[in-house]
Short mmCIF file of C-alpha atoms and ligand atoms in Angstrom, two decimals:
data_model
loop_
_atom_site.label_atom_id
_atom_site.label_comp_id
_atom_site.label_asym_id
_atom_site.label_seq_id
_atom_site.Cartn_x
_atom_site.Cartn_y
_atom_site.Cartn_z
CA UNK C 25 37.12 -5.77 -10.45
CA UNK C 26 39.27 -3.00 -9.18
CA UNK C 27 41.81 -3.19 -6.35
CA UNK C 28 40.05 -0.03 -3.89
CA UNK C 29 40.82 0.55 -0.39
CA UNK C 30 38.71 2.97 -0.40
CA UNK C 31 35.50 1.35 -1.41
CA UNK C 32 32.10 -0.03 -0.28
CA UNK C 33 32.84 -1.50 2.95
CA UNK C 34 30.50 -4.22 2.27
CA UNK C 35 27.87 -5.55 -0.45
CA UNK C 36 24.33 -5.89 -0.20
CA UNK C 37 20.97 -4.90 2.18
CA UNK C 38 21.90 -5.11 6.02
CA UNK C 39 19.36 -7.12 7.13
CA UNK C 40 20.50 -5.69 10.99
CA UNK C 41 17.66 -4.61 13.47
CA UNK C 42 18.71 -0.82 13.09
CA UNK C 43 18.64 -1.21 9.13
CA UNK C 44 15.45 -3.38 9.37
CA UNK C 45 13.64 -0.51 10.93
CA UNK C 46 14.77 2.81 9.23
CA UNK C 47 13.73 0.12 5.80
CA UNK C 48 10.08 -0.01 7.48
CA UNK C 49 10.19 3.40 8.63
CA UNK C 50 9.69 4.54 5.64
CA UNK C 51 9.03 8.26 6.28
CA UNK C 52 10.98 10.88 7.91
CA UNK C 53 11.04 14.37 8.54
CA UNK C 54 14.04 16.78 7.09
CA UNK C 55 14.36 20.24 8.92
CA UNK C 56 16.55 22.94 7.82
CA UNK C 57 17.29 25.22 10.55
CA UNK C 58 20.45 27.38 11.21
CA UNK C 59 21.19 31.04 10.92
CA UNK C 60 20.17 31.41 6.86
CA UNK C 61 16.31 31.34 8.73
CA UNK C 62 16.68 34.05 9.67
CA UNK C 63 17.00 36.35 6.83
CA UNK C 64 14.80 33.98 4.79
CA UNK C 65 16.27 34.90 1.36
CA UNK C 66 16.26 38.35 1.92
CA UNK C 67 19.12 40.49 1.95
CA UNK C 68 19.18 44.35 2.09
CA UNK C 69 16.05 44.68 0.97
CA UNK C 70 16.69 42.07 -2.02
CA UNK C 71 14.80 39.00 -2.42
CA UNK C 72 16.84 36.30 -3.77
CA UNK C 73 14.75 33.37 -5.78
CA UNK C 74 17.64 30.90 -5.13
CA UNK C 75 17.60 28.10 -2.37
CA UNK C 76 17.69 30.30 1.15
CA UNK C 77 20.30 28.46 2.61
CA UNK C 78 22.55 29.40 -0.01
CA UNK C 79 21.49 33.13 0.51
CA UNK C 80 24.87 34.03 1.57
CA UNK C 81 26.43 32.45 -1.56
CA UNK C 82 24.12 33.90 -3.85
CA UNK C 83 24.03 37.62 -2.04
CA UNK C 84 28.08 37.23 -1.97
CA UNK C 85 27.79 38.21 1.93
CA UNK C 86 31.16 38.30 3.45
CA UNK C 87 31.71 35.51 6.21
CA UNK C 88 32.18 38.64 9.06
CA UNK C 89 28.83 39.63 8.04
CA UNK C 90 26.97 37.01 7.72
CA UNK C 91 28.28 34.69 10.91
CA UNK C 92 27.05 38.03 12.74
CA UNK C 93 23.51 36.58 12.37
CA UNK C 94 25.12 34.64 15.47
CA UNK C 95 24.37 37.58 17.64
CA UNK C 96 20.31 37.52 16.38
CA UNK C 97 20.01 33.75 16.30
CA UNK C 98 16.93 33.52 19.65
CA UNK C 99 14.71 30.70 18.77
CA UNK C 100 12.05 31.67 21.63
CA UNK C 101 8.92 30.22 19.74
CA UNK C 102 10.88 27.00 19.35
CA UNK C 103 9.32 24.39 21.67
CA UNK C 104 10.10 20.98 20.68
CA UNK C 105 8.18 18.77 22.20
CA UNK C 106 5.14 20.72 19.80
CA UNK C 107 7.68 19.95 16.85
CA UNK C 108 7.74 16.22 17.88
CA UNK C 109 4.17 15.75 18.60
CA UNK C 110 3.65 17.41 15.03
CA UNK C 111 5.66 15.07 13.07
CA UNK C 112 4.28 11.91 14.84
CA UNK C 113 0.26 13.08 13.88
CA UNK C 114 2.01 13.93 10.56
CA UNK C 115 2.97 10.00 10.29
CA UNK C 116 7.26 10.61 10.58
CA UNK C 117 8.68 8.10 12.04
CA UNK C 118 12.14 9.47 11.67
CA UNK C 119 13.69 12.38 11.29
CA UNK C 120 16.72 14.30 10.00
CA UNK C 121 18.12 17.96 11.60
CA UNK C 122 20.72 19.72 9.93
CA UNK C 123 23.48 20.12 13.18
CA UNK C 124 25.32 21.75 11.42
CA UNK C 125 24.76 23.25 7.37
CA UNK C 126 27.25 24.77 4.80
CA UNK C 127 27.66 28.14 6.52
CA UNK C 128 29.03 26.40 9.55
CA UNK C 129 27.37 27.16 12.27
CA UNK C 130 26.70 24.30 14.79
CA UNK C 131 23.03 23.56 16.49
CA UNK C 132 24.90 22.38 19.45
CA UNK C 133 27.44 23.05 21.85
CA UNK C 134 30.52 22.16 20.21
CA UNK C 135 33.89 21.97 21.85
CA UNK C 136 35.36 22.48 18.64
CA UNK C 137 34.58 25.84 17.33
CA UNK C 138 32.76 29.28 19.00
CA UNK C 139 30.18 29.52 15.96
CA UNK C 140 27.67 27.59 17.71
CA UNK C 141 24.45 27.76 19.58
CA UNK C 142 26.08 27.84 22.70
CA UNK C 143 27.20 31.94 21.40
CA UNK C 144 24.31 33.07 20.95
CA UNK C 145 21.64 34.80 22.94
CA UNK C 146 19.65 31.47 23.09
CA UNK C 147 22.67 29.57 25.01
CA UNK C 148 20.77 26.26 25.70
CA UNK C 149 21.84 23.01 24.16
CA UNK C 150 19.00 23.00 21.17
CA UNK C 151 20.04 19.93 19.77
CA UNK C 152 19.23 18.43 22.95
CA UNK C 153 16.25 19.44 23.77
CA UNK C 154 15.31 18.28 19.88
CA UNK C 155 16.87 15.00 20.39
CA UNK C 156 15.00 14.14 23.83
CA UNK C 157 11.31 15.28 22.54
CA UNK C 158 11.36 13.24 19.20
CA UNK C 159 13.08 10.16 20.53
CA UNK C 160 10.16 10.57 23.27
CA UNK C 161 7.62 10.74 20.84
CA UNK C 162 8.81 7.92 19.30
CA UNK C 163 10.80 9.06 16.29
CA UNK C 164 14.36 7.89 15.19
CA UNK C 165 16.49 10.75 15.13
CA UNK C 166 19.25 11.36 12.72
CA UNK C 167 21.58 13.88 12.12
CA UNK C 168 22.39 15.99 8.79
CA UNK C 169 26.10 16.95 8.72
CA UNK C 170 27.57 19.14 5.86
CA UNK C 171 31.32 18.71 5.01
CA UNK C 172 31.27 21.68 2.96
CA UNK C 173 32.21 24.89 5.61
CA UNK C 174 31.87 28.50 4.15
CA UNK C 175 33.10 29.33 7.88
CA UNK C 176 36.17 27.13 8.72
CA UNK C 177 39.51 28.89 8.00
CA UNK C 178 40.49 24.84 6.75
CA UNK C 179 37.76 24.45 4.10
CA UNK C 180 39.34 24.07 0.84
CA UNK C 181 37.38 23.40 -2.67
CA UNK C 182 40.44 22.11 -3.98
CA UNK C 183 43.78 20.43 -3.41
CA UNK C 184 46.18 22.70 -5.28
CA UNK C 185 49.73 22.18 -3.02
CA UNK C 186 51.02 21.23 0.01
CA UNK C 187 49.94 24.05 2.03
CA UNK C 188 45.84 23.02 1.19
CA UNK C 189 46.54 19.30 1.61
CA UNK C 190 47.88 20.42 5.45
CA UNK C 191 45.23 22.66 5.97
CA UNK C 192 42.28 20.01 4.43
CA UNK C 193 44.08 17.96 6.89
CA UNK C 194 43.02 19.90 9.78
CA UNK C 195 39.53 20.49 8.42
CA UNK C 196 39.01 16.84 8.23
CA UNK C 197 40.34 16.24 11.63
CA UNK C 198 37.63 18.89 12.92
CA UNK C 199 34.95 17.18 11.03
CA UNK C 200 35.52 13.60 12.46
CA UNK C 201 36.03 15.43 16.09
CA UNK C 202 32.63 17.09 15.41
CA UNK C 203 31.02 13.81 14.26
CA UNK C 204 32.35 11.62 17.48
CA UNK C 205 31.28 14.59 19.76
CA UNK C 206 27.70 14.43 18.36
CA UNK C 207 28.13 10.74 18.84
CA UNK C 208 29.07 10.67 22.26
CA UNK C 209 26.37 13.56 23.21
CA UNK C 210 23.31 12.17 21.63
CA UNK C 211 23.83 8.50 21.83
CA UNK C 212 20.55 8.23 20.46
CA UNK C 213 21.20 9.36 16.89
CA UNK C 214 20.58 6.31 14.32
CA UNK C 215 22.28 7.74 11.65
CA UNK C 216 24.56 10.61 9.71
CA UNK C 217 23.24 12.18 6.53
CA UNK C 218 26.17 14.00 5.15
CA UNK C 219 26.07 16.50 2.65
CA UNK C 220 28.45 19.27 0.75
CA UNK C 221 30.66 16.15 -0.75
CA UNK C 222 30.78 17.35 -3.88
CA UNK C 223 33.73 19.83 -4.28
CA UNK C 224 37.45 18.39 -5.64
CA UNK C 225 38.94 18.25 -2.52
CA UNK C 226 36.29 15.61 -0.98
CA UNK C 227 36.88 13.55 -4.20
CA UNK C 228 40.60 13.61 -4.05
CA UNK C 229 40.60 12.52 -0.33
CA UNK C 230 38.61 9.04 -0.52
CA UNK C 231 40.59 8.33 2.77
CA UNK C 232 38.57 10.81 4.67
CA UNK C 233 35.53 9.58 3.66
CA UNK C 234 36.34 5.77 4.54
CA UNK C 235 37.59 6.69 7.52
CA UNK C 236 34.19 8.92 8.95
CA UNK C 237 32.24 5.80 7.95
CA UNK C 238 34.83 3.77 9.88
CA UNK C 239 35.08 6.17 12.76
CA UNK C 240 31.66 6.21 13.79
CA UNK C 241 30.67 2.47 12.82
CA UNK C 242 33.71 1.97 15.68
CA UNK C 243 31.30 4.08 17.99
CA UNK C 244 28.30 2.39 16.94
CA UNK C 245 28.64 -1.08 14.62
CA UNK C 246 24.77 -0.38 13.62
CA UNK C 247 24.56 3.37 12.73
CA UNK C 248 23.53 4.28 9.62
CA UNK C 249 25.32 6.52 6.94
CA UNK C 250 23.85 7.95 3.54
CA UNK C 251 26.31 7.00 0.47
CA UNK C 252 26.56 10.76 -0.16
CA UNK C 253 29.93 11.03 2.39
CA UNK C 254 31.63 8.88 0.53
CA UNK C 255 34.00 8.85 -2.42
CA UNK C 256 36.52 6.11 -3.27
CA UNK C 257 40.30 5.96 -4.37
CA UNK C 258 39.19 7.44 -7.92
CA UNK C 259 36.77 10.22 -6.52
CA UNK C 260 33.30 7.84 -7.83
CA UNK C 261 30.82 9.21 -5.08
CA UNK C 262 28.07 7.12 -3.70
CA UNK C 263 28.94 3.96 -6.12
CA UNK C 264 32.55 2.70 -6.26
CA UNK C 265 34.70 2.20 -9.09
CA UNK C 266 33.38 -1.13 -9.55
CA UNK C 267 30.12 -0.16 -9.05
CA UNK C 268 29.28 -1.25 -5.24
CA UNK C 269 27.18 1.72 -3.40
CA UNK C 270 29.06 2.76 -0.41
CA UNK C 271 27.55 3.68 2.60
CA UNK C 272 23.89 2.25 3.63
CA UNK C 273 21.66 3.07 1.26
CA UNK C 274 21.76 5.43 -1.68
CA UNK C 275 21.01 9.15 -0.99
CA UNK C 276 21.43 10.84 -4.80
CA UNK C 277 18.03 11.77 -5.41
CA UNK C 278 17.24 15.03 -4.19
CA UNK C 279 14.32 16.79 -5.48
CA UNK C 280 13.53 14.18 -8.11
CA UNK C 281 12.74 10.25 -7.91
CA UNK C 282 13.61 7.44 -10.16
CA UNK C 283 11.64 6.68 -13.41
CA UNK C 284 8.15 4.30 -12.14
CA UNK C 285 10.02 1.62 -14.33
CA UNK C 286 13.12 1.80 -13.06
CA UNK C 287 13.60 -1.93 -11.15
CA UNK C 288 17.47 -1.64 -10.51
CA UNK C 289 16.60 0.99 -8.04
CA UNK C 290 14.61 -1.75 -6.17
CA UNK C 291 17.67 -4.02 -5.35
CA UNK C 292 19.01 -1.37 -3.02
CA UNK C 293 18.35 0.88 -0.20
CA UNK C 294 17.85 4.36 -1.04
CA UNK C 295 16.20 7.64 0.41
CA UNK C 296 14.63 10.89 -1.79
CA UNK C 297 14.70 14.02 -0.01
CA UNK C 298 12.22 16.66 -1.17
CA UNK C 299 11.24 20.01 -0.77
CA UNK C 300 7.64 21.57 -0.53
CA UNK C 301 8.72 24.48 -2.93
CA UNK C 302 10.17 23.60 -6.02
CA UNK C 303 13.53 24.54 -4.52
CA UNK C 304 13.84 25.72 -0.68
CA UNK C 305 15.03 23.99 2.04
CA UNK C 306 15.82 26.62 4.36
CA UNK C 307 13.01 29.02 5.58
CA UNK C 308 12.10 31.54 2.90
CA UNK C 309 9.75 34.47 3.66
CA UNK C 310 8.24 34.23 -0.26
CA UNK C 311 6.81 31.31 -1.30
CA UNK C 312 5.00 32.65 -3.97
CA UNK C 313 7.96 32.83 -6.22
CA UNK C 314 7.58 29.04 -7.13
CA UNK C 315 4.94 26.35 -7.61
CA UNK C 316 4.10 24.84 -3.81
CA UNK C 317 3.10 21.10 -3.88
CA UNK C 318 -0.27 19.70 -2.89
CA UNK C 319 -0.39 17.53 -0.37
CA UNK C 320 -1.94 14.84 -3.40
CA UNK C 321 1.15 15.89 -4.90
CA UNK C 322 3.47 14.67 -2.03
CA UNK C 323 1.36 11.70 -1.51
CA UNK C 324 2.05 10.90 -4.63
CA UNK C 325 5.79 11.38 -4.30
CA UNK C 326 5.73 9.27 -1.11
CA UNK C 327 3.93 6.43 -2.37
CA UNK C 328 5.78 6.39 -5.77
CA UNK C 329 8.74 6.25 -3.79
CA UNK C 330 7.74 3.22 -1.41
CA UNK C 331 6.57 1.61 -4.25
CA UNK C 332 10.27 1.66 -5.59
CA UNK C 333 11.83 0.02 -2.38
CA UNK C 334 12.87 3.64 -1.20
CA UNK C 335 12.40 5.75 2.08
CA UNK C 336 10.85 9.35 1.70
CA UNK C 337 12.50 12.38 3.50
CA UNK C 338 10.23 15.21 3.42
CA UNK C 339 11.50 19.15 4.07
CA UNK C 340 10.26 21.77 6.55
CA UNK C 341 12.35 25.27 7.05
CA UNK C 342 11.01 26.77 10.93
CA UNK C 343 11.47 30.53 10.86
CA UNK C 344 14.39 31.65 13.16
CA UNK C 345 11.69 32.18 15.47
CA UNK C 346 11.27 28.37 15.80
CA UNK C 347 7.93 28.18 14.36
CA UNK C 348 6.57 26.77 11.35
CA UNK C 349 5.12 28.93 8.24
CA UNK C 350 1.26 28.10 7.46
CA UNK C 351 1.69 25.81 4.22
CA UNK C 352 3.43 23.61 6.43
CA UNK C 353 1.12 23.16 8.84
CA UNK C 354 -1.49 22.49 6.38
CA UNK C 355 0.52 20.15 4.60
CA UNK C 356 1.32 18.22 8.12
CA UNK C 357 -2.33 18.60 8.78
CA UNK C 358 -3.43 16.79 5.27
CA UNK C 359 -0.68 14.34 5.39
CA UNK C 360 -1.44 13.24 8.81
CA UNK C 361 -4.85 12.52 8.00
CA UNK C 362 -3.94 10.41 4.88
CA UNK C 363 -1.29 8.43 6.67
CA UNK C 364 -3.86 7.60 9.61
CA UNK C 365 -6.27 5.79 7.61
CA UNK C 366 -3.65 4.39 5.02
CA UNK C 367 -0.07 4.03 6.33
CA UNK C 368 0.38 0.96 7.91
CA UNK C 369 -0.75 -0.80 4.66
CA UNK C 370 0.55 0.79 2.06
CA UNK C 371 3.46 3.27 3.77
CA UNK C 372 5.37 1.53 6.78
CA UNK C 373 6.79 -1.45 5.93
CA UNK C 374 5.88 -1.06 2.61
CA UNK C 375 8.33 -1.88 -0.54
CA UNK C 376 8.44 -2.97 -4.04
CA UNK C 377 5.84 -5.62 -5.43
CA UNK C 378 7.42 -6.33 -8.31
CA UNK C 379 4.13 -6.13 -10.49
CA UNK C 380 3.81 -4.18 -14.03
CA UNK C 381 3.26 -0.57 -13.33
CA UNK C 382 -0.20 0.69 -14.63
CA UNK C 383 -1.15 4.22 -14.95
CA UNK C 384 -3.67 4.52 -12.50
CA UNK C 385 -1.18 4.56 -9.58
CA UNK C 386 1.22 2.31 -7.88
CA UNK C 387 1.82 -0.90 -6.25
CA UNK C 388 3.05 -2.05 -2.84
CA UNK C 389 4.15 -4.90 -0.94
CA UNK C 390 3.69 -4.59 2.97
CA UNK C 391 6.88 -6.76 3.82
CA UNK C 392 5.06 -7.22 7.39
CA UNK C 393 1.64 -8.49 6.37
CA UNK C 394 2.55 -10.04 3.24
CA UNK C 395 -0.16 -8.15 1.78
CA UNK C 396 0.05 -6.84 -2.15
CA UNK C 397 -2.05 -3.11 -2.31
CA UNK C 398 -2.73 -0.92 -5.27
CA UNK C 399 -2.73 2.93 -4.35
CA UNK C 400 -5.13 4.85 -6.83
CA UNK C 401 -3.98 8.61 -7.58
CA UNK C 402 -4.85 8.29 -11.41
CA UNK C 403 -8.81 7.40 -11.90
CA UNK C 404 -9.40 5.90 -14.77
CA UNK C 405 -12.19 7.37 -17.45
CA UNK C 406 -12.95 3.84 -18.27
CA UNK C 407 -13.90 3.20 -14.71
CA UNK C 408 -11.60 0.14 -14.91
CA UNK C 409 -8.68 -0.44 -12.92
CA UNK C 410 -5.76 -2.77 -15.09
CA UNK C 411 -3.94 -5.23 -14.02
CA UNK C 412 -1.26 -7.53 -15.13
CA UNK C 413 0.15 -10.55 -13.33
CA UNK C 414 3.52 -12.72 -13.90
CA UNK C 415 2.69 -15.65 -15.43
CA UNK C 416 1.38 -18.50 -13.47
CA UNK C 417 -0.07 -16.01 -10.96
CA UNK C 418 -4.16 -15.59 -10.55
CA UNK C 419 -5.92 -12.84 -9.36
CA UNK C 420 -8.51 -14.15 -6.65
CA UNK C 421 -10.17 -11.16 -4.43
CA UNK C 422 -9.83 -7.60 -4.47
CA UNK C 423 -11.03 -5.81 -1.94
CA UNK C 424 -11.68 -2.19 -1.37
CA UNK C 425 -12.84 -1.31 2.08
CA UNK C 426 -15.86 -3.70 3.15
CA UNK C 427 -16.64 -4.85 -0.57
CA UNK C 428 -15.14 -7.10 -3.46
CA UNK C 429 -14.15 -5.18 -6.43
CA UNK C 430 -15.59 -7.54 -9.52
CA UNK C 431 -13.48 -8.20 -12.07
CA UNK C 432 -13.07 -9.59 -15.72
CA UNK C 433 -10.15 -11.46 -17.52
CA UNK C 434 -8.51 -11.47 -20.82
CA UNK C 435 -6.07 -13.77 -21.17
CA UNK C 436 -3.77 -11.40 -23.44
CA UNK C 437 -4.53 -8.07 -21.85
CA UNK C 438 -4.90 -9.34 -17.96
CA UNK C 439 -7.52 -8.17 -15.38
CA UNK C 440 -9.69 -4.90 -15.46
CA UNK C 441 -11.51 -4.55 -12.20
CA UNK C 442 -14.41 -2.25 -12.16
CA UNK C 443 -14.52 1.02 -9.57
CA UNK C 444 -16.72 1.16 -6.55
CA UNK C 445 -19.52 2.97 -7.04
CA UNK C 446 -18.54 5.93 -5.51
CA UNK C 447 -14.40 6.33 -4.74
CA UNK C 448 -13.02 8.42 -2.13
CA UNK C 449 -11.97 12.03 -2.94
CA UNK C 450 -8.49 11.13 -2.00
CA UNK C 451 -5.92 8.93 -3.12
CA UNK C 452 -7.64 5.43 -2.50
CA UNK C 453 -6.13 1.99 -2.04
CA UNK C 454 -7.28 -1.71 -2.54
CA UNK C 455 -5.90 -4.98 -1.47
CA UNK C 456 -5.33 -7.76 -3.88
CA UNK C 457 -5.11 -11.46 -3.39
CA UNK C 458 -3.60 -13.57 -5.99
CA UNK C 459 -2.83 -17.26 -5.98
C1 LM5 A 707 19.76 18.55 0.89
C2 LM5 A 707 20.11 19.79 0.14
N1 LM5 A 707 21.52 19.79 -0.38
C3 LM5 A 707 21.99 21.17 -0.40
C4 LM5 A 707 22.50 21.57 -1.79
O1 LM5 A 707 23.26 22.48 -1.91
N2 LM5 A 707 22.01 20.97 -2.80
C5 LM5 A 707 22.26 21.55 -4.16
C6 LM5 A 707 23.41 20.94 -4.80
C7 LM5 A 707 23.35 19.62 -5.20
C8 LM5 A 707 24.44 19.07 -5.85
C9 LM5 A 707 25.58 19.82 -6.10
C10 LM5 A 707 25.64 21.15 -5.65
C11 LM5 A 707 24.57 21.71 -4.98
C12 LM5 A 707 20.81 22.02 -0.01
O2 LM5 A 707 21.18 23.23 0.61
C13 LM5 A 707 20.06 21.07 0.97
O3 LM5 A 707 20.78 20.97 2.20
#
């Protein structure tokens, strides 16, 4: 292997108390919130199809322009405690706040720079009050921090001389101030997902990257970092140059999820974050412009993803306002339901049960109960339900609800269990026993 000092700080699934739980946790929350929610993708009477927290890069706004939304940034529909109590019927039990996105303006009151909430007509500590309703409600709370800064005179894309490595200096000495101060003001944050790691400069400056992690591990041995901060001495992000994943667990898949087959996935932590739209994480006032998943749909996402060993981050963008649009709400609404009756089998604690993947849905393993689950979201024609066991194993009981699925063997082709009579008109599961 290759001599880094800038690689994974350590090999393998923490098996701490603070890793155990955002593992079981499962599902979080993701909001999007800063000044781009305001404008929603619309500029000048222009409606831009592109993500609408890149509006200003896409609508080539001028930084004086656009950090005026400052001035207009009055949340006074936001009420957080509703937000929390929302995303614990919805079945969250964590969640993830952008503090601060690529534009660079900060959710809370930051010593560091004036372009924060603390300048703007709402004043109050926001972050705070967010912080101290979910963690009463019950939810972890983690923060989202971009590296990228449209706004900070120090960003640089790239290293090109002397004068950028000084000034990418300074930026990265505001970052890691930033990152301590949100520390040290909301002790209660679990965890850092970082973002905007992606441009030359990041790459070139593994250092930076291995010292954040280092910096706030000093603060807190336990928190929890995505492997998206970090690059190593050669610029690899999220896996070193000898193929180790830095940081906690792996945080590449954004907007898509590993093949069903893929098992190498399963020997590591990882986290997909997903949008509703095909493509918005910010608020956007037109929703129309792009196919808007079902809530089947993001069942389907979220249990495909469990099944896989990985934890599911799902996206809401409030309006500037500080409310949420309709679709959300209904989606909260449907999810909520779906996780009461079904979660704590087949969603919390649940992980990869190593089974062949059939076509008629997926499989879990509750790592709490022990207990092996098939979740239906493909119903089968042939009213038969296949499956195959390792050799050696039996299939004893299955059980959907109150009754005993029957089944039949072939030695060759494995089990085929027959449907229940009448199946629910929603994703289903059943438990099986084997011996
Ligand atoms: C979690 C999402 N990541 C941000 C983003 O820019 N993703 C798109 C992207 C992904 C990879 C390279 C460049 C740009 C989006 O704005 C969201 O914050």
């Amino acid at each position: 292997s290759i001599t880094l000092k800038y690689g994974a700080q350590y090999i393998g699934k923490r098996q701490d108390a603070e890793m155990k739980k955002f593992r079981a946790n499962r599902l979080g929350q993701f909001i999007h919130w800063g000044l781009y929610s305001i404008p929603g993708g619309e500029w000048n009477g222009t409606t831009y199809l592109g993500a609408a927290e890149w509006l200003a890069n896409f609508a080539k706004i001028p930084n004086a322009t656009w950090d005026s939304l400052q001035y207009q940034f009055n949340p006074n529909k936001f009420n957080a405690v509703q937000w929390a109590k929302m995303a614990k019927a919805s079945g969250f039990k964590y969640v993830t706040i952008t503090t601060k996105h690529h534009e660079g303006f900060c959710l809370w009151p930051s010593e560091f720079t004036e372009f924060d909430i603390e300048n703007t007509p709402y004043k109050k500590d926001l972050l705070k009050e967010f912080v101290d309703a979910y963690t009463e409600a019950g939810i972890d709370v983690y923060f989202y921090y971009s590296i990228l800064d449209w706004h900070h005179k120090d960003w640089r894309y790239d290293i090109k001389n002397q004068a950028d490595s000084l000034a990418f200096s300074k930026y990265f000495e505001f970052a890691k101030n930033q990152l301590l101060e949100l520390q040290q003001k909301y002790p209660e944050v679990k965890g850092f997902w970082f973002d905007g790691t992606w441009d030359a400069s990041w790459k070139k400056n593994g250092k930076y990257s291995y010292d954040i992690q280092k910096a706030l591990k000093e603060v807190n041995p336990n928190v929890i970092v995505n492997s998206r901060l970090r690059a190593d001495d050669f610029g690899s992000r999220h896996f070193d140059s000898n193929g180790n994943l830095m940081g906690d667990y792996q945080s590449g898949y954004e907007r898509y999820l590993p093949a069903k087959n893929d098992t190498l996935i399963t020997k590591i932590d990882w986290e997909a974050c997903m949008t509703i739209p095909v493509n918005q994480w910010g608020y956007h006032k037109d929703w129309s412009l792009s196919h808007v998943k079902s809530a089947n749909e993001i069942l389907e996402l979220i249990v495909k993803t469990v099944s896989l060993g990985g934890n599911f981050l799902l996206n809401y963008g409030p309006k500037g306002d500080g409310t949420f649009r309709n679709e959300e709400l209904e989606i909260s609404n449907s999810i909520g339901n779906w996780m009461s009756k079904y979660a704590d089998k087949v969603i919390y604690y649940g992980d990869y049960a190593n089974l062949k993947p059939q076509d008629w849905g997926y499989y879990v393993k509750n790592t709490n109960s022990g207990k092996f689950y098939g979740v239906v979201f493909n119903l089968p024609l042939s009213k038969l339900l296949k499956i195959e066991l390792p050799n050696g194993k039996k299939l004893k009981v299955v059980n959907f609800e109150t009754e005993k699925l029957e089944y039949h063997h072939h030695d060759k082709m494995g089990y085929f269990i027959s449907l229940p009579e009448n199946t629910p008109n929603e994703p289903f599961i059943f438990e099986i026993l084997m011996e």
